[in-house]
Short mmCIF file of C-alpha atoms (C1' of nucleotides) in Angstrom, two decimals:
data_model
loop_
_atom_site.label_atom_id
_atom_site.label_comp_id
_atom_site.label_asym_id
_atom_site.label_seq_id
_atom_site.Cartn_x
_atom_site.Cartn_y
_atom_site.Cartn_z
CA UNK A 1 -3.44 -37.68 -81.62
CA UNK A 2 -3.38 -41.42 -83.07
CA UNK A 3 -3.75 -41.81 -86.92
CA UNK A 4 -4.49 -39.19 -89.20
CA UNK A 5 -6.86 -38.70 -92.12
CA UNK A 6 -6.38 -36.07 -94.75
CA UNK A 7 -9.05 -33.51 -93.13
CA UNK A 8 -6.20 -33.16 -89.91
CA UNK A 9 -3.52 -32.61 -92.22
CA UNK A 10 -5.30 -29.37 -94.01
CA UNK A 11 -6.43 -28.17 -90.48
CA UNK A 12 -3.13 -28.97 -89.30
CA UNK A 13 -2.31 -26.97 -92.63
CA UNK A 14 -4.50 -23.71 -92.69
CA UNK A 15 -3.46 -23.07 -88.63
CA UNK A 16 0.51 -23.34 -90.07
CA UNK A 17 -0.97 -21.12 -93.11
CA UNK A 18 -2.41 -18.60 -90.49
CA UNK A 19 0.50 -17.91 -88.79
CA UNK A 20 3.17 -17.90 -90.75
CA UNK A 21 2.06 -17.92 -94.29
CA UNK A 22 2.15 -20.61 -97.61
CA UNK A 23 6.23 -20.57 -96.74
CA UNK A 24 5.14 -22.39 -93.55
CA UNK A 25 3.09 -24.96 -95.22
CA UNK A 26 5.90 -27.26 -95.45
CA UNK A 27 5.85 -30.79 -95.53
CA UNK A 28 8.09 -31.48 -92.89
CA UNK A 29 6.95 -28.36 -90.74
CA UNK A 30 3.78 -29.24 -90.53
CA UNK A 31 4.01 -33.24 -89.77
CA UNK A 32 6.17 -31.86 -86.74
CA UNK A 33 3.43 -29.75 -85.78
CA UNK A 34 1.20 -32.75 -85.77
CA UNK A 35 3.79 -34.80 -83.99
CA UNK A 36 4.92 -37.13 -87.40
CA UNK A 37 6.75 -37.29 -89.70
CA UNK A 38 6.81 -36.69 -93.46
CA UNK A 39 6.22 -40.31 -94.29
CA UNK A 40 2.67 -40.38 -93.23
CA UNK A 41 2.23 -36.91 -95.13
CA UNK A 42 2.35 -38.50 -98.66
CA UNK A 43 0.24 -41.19 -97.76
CA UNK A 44 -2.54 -39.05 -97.45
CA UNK A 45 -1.31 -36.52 -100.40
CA UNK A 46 0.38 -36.91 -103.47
CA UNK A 47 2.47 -33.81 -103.08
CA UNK A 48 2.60 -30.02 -101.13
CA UNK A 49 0.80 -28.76 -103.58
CA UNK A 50 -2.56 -30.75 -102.58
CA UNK A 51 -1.95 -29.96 -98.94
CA UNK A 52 -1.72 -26.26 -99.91
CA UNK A 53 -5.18 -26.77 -101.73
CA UNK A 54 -6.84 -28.52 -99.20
CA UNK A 55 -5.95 -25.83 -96.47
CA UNK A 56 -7.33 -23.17 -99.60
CA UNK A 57 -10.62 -24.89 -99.71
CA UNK A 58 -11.17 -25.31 -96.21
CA UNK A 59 -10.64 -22.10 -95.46
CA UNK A 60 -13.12 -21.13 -98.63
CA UNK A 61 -15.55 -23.08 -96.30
CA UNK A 62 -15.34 -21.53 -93.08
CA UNK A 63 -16.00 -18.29 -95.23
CA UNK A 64 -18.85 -19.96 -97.05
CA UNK A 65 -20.31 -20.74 -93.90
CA UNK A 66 -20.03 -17.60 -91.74
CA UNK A 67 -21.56 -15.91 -94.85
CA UNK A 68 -24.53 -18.23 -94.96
CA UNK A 69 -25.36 -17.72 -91.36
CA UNK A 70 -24.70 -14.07 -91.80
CA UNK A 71 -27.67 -14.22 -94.54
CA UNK A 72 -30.51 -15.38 -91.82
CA UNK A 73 -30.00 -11.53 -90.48
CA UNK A 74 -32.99 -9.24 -92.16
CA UNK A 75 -31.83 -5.69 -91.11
CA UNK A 76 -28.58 -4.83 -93.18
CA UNK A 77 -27.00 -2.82 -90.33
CA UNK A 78 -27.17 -5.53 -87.77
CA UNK A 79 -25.69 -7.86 -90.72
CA UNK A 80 -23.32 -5.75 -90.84
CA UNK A 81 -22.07 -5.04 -87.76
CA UNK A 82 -22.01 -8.79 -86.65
CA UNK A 83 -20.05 -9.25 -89.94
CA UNK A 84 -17.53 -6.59 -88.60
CA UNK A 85 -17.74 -8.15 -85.24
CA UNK A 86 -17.35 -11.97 -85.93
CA UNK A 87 -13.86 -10.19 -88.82
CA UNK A 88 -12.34 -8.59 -85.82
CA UNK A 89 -12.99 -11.37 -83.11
CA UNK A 90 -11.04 -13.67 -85.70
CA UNK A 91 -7.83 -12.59 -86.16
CA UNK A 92 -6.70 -15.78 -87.86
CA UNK A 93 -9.00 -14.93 -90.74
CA UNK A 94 -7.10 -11.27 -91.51
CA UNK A 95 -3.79 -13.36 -91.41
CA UNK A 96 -4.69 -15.80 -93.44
CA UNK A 97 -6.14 -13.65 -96.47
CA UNK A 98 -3.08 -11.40 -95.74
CA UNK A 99 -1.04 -14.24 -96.63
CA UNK A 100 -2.74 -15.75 -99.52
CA UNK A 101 -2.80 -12.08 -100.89
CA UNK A 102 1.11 -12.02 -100.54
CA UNK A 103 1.56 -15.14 -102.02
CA UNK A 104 -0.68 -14.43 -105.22
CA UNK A 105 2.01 -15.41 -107.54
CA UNK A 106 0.88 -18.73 -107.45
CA UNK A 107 -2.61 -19.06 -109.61
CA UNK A 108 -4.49 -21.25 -106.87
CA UNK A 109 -3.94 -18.79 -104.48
CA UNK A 110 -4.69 -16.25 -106.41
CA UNK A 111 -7.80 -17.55 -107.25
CA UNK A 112 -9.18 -18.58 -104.13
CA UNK A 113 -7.93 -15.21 -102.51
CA UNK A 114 -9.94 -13.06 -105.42
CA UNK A 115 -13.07 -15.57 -105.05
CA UNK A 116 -13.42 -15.07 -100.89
CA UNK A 117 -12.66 -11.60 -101.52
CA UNK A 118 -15.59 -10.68 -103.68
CA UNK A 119 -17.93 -13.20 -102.17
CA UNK A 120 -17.03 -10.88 -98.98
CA UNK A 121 -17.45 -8.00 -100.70
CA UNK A 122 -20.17 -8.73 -102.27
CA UNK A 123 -22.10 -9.39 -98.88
CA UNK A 124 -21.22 -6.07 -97.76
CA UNK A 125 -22.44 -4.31 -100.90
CA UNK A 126 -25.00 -6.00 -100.90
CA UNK A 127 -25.99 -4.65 -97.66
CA UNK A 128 -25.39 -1.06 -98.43
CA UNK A 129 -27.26 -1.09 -101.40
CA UNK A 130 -30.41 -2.05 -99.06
CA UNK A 131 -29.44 0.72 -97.17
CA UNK A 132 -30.44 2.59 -100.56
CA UNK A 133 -26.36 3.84 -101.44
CA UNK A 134 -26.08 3.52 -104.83
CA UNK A 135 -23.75 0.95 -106.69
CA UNK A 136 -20.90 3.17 -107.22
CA UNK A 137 -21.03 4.41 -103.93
CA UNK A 138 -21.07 1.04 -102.36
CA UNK A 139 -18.88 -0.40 -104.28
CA UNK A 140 -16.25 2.33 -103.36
CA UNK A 141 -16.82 2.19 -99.89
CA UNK A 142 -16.87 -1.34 -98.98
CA UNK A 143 -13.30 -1.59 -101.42
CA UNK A 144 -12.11 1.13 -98.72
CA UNK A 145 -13.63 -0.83 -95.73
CA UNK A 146 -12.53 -3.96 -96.30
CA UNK A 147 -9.27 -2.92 -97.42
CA UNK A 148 -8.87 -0.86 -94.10
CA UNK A 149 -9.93 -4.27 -92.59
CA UNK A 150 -6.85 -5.97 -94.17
CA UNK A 151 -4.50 -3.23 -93.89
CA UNK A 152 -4.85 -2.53 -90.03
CA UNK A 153 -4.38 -6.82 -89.61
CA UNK A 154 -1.18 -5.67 -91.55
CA UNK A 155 -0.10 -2.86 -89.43
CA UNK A 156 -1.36 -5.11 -85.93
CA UNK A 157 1.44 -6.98 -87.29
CA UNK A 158 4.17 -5.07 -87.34
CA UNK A 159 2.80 -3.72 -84.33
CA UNK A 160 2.34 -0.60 -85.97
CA UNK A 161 -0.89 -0.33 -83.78
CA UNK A 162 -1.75 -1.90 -80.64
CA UNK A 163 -4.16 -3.53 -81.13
CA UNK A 164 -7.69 -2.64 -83.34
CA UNK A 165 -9.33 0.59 -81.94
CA UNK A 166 -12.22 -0.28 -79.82
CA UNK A 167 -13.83 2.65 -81.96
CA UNK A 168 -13.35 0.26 -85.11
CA UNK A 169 -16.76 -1.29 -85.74
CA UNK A 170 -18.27 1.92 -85.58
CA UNK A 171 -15.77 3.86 -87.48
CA UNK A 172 -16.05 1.98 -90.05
CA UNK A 173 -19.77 1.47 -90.33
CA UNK A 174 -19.55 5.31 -90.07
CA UNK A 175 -17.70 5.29 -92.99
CA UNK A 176 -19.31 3.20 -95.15
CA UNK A 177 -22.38 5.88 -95.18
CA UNK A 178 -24.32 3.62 -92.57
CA UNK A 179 -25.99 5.92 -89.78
CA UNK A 180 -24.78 4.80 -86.24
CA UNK A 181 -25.65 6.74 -83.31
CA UNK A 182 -22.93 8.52 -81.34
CA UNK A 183 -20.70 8.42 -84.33
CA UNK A 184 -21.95 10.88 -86.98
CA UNK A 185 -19.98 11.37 -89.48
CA UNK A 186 -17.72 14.34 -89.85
CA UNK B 1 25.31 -1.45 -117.67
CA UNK B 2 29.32 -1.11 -117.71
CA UNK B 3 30.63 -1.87 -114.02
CA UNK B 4 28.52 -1.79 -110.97
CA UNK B 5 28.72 0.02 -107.47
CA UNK B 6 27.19 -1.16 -104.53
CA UNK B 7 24.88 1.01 -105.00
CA UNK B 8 23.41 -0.48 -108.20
CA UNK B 9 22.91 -3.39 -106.37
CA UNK B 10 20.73 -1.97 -103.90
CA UNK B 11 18.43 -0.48 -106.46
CA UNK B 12 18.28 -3.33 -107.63
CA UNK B 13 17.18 -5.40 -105.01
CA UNK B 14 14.92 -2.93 -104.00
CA UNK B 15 13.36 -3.25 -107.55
CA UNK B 16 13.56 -7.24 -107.47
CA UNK B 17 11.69 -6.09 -103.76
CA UNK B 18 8.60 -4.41 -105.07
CA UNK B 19 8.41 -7.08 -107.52
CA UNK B 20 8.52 -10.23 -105.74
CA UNK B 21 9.07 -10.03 -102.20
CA UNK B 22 11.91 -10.60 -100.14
CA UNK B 23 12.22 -13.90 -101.77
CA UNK B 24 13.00 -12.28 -104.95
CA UNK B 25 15.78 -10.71 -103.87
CA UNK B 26 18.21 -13.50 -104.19
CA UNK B 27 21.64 -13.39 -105.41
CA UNK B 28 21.58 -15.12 -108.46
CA UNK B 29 18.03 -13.61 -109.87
CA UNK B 30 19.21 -10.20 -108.79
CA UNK B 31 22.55 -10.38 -110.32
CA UNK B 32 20.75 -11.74 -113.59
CA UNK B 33 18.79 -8.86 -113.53
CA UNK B 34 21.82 -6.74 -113.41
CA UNK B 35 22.92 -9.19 -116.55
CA UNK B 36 26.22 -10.51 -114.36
CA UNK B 37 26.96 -13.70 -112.08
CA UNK B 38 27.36 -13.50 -108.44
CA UNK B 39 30.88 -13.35 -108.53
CA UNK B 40 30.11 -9.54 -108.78
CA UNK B 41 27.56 -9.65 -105.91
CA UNK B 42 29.94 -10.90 -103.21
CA UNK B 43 32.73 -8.53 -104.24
CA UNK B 44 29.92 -5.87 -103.28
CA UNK B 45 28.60 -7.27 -100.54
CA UNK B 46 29.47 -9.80 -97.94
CA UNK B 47 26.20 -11.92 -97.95
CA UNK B 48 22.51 -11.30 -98.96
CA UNK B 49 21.46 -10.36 -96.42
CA UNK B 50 23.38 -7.69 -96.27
CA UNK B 51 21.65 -6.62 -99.86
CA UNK B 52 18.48 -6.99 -98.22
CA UNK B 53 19.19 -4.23 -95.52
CA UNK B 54 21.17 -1.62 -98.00
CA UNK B 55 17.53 -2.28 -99.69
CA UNK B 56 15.76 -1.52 -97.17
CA UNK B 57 17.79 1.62 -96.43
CA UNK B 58 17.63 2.83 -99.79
CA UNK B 59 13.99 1.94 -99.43
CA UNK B 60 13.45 4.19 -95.94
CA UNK B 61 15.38 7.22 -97.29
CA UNK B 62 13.38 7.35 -100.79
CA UNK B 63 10.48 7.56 -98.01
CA UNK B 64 12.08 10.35 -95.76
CA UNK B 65 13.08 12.39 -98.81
CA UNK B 66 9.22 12.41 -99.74
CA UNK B 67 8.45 13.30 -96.38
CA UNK B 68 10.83 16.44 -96.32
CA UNK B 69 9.12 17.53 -99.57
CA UNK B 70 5.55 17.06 -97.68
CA UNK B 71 6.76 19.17 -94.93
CA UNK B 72 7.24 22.45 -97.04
CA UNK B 73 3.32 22.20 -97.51
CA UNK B 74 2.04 24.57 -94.74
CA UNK B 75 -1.78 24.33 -95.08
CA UNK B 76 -2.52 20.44 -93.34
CA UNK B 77 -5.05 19.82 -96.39
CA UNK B 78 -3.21 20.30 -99.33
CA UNK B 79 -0.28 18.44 -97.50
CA UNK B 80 -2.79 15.81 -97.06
CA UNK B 81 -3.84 15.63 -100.28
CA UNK B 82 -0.39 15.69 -102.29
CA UNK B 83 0.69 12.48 -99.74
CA UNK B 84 -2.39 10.70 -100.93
CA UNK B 85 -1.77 11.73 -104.98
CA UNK B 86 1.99 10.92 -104.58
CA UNK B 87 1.43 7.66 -102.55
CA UNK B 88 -1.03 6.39 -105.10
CA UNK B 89 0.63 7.38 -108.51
CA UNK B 90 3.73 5.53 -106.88
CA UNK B 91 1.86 1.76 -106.71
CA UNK B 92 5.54 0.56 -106.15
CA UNK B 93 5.85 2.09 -102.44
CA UNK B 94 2.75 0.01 -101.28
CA UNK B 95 3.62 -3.17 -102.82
CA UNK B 96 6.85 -2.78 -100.85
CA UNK B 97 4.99 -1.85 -97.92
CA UNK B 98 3.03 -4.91 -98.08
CA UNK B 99 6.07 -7.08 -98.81
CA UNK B 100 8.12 -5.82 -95.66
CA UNK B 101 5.28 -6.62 -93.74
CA UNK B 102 4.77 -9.80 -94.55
CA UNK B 103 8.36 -10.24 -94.31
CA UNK B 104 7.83 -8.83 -90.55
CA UNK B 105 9.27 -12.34 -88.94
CA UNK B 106 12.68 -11.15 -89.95
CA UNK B 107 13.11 -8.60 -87.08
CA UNK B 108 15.59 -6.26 -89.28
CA UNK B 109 12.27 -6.04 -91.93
CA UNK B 110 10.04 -5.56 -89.26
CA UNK B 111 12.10 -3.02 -87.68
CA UNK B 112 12.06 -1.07 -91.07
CA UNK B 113 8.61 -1.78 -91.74
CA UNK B 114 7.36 -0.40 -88.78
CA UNK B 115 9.68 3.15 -88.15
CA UNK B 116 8.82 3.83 -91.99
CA UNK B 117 4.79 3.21 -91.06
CA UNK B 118 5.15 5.52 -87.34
CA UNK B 119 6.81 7.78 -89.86
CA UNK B 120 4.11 8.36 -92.25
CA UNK B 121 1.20 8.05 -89.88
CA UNK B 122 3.07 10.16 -87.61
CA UNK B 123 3.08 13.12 -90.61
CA UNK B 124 -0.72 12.45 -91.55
CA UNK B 125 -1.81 12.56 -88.18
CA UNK B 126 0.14 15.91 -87.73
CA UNK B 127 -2.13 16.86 -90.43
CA UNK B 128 -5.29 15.88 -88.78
CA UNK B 129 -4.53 17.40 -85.15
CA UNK B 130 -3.44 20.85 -87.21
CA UNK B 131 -7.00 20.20 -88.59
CA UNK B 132 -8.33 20.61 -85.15
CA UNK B 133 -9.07 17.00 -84.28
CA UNK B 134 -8.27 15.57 -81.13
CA UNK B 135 -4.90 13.02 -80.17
CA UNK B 136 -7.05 9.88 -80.33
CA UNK B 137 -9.75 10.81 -82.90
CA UNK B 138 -6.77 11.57 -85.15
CA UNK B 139 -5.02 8.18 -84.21
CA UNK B 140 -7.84 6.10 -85.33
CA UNK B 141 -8.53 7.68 -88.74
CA UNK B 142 -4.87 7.60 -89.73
CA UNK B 143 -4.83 3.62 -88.61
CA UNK B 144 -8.27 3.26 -90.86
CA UNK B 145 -6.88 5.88 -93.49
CA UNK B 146 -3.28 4.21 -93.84
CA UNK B 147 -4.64 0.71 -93.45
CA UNK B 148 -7.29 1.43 -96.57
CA UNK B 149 -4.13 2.97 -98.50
CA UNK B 150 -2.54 -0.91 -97.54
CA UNK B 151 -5.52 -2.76 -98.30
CA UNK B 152 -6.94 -1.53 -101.41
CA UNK B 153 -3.15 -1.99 -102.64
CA UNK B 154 -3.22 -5.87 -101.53
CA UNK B 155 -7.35 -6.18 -103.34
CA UNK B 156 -5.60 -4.42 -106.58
CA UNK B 157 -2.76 -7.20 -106.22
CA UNK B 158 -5.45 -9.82 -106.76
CA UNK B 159 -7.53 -8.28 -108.68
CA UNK B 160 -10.45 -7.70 -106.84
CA UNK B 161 -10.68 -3.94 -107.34
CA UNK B 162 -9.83 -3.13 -110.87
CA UNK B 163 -7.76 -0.15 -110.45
CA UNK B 164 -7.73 2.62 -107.01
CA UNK B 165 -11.04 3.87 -107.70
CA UNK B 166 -10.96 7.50 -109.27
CA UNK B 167 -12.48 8.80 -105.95
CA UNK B 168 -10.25 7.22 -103.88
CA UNK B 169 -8.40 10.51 -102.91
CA UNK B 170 -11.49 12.26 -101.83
CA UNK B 171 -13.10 9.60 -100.20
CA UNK B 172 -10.03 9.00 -97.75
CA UNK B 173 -9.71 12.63 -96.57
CA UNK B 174 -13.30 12.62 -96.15
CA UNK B 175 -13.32 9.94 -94.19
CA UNK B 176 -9.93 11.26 -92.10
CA UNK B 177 -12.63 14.26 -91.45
CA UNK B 178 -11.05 16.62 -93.73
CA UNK B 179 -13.46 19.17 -95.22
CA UNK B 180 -13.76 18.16 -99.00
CA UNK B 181 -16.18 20.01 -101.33
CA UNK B 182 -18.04 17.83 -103.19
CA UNK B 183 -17.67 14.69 -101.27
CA UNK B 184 -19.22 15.56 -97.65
CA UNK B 185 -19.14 12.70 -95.22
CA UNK B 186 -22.75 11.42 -94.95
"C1'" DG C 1 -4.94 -65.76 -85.98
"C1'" DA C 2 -3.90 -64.75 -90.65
"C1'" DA C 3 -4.25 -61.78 -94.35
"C1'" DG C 4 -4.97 -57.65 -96.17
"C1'" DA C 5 -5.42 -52.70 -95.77
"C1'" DA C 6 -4.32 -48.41 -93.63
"C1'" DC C 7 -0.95 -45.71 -91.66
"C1'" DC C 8 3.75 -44.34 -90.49
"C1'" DA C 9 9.31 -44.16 -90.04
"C1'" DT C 10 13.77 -44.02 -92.13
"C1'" DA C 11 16.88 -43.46 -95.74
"C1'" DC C 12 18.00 -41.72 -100.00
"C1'" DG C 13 18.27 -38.75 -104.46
"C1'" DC C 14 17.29 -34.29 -106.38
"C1'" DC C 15 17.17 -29.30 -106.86
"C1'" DA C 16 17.51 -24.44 -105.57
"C1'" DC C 17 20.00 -21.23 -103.27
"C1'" DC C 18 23.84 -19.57 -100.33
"C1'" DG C 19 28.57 -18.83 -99.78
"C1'" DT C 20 33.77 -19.79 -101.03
"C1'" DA C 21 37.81 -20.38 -103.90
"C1'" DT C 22 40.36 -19.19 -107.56
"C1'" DG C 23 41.65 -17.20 -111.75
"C1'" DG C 24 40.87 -13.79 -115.35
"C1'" DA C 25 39.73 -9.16 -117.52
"C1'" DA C 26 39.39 -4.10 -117.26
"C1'" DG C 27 40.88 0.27 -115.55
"C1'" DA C 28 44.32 3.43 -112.92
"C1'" DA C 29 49.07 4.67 -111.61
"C1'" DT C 30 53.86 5.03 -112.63
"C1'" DA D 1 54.41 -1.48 -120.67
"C1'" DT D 2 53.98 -3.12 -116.10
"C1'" DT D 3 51.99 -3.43 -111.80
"C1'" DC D 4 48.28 -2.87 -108.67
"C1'" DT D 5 43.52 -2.46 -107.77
"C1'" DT D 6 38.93 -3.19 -108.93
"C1'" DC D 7 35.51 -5.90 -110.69
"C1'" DC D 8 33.68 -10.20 -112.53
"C1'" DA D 9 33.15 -15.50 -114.20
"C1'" DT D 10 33.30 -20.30 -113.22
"C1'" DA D 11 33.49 -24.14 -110.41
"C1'" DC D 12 32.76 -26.24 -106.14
"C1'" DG D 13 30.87 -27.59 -101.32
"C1'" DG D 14 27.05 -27.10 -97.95
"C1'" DT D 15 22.13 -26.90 -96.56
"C1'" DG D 16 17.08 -27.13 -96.59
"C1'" DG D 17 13.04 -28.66 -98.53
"C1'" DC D 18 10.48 -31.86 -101.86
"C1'" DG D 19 9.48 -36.30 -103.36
"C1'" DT D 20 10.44 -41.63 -103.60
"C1'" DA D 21 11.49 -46.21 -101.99
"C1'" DT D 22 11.10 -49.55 -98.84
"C1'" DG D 23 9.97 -51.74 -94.80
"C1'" DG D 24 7.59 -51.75 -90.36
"C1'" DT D 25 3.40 -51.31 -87.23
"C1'" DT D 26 -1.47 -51.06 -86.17
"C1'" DC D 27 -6.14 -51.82 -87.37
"C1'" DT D 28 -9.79 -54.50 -89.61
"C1'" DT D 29 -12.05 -58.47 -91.43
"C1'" DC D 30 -12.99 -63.02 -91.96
#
DNA sequence: GAAGAACCATACGCCACCGTATGGAAGAAT
DNA sequence: ATTCTTCCATACGGTGGCGTATGGTTCTTC
């Protein structure tokens, strides 16, 4: 691995973040994880905090960027069923915004946790409102798909349930009002 | 607050639980709450973590006392719909759900965490096969229809959704497949 | 190849929280 | 009133994680 610059440290950061939450984000933890120790940590960062932030904001990227390439798709249905598609293929992602949710005491978190979560919303609203639902409807329906989306990463964990349904993508495009063959709703 | 039972001390935790997580319920901020020093707690108990689990107890009977109410209910809608109005005028339950979960690494929590969840989507998905619906169609509504119920709580945390939305209620059965005037699926 | 910069290891102090030890106050029993 | 039990306060030791201090090693630059 050979020296480090500050970008390792948040990866090394948001992959301890993503599996077992901000608690795991410790200084110590993760310069064992990247095979150091806690001496070359506060070279590159004055303190856990600014680790913690750095992981935030690259994660804030990723999003940024899956949303941007998600915008070169015309037809609002295919947008969003590759949106659904690329959410469930990542698990990581549902872990980590499970985690920053759970650890919204702290404002940063918060923040970043409310900002990805209506930029993601947004996208998806946005979609069914070209699919001519109105804005209360789509507004109500993405809140229950997306939360679905983070409550069944929830229950995966506890293994509550297997694994996600293989019915998922179109259950829940079903239920967001958008017409999918084979799954009609009710 | 006079003198104080064991049981106090569960509540308490249990409240110090919905609150702020399994961190929050640490000796010395619990017994604060209970406006007494830990000298009191380990007369009660023998260590915390012993709290935790007579929290978590108290915490999975509240739930199976609900549950026993439910089951008087004979028509599978109305049953339906009084879980979903209890369940949401009660936002404490779900920010305890979501804190067990996250506390899921502690296999006691999990444990907890995940016969409380069979429990409940056990009971809805009753419901839903009374309602004529087949094993697995059932299955994967309650998973979507519990996992909204844990999501939207987790978008309220943060704020993203101001409040459950008013239609909430409907929208979920309709979405479990449940016949609801007014609010048909499509 | 020497000097400076970049990067890292070790050792230490600090704080929060857990658990223990010990004595004291409040209630019940006689 | 005294004794026993129940309940609680205070004081202390132990541990884990954060942050600092200090010195060492590797890379770069001239």
């Amino acid at each position: 691995m050979g020296r480090l610059n500050a970008d390792d440290w948040a990866r090394a950061a948001l992959g301890a973040l993503a599996e077992g939450g901000l608690r795991a984000v410790a200084v110590e933890a993760v310069a064992a994880r990247l095979g150091v120790s806690k001496g070359s940590f506060y070279w590159h960062f004055a303190n856990r905090r600014a680790l913690v932030e750095a992981a935030l904001r690259l994660w804030e990227s990723d999003t940024e960027a899956v949303i941007a390439e998600l915008e070169r798709i015309a037809d609002p249905t295919r947008r969003l069923r590759t949106l659904l598609e690329v959410a469930l293929g990542e698990p990581t992602d549902a872990a980590v915004s499970f985690w920053l949710i759970s650890g919204a005491d702290d404002p940063a978190v918060a923040d970043v946790a409310r900002r990805v979560t209506d930029r993601r919303m947004g996208v998806m609203k946005d979609a069914l409102r070209q699919l001519g639902q109105s804005e209360e409807e789509a507004r109500a329906r993405v809140v229950a798909g997306y939360g679905s989306y983070l409550g069944v990463a929830a229950l995966i964990r506890i293994g509550a349930v297997d694994s996600v349904p293989a019915t998922f993508a179109d259950q829940a495009l079903a239920e967001m009002g958008v017409p999918v063959e084979g799954f009609g709703a009710s």
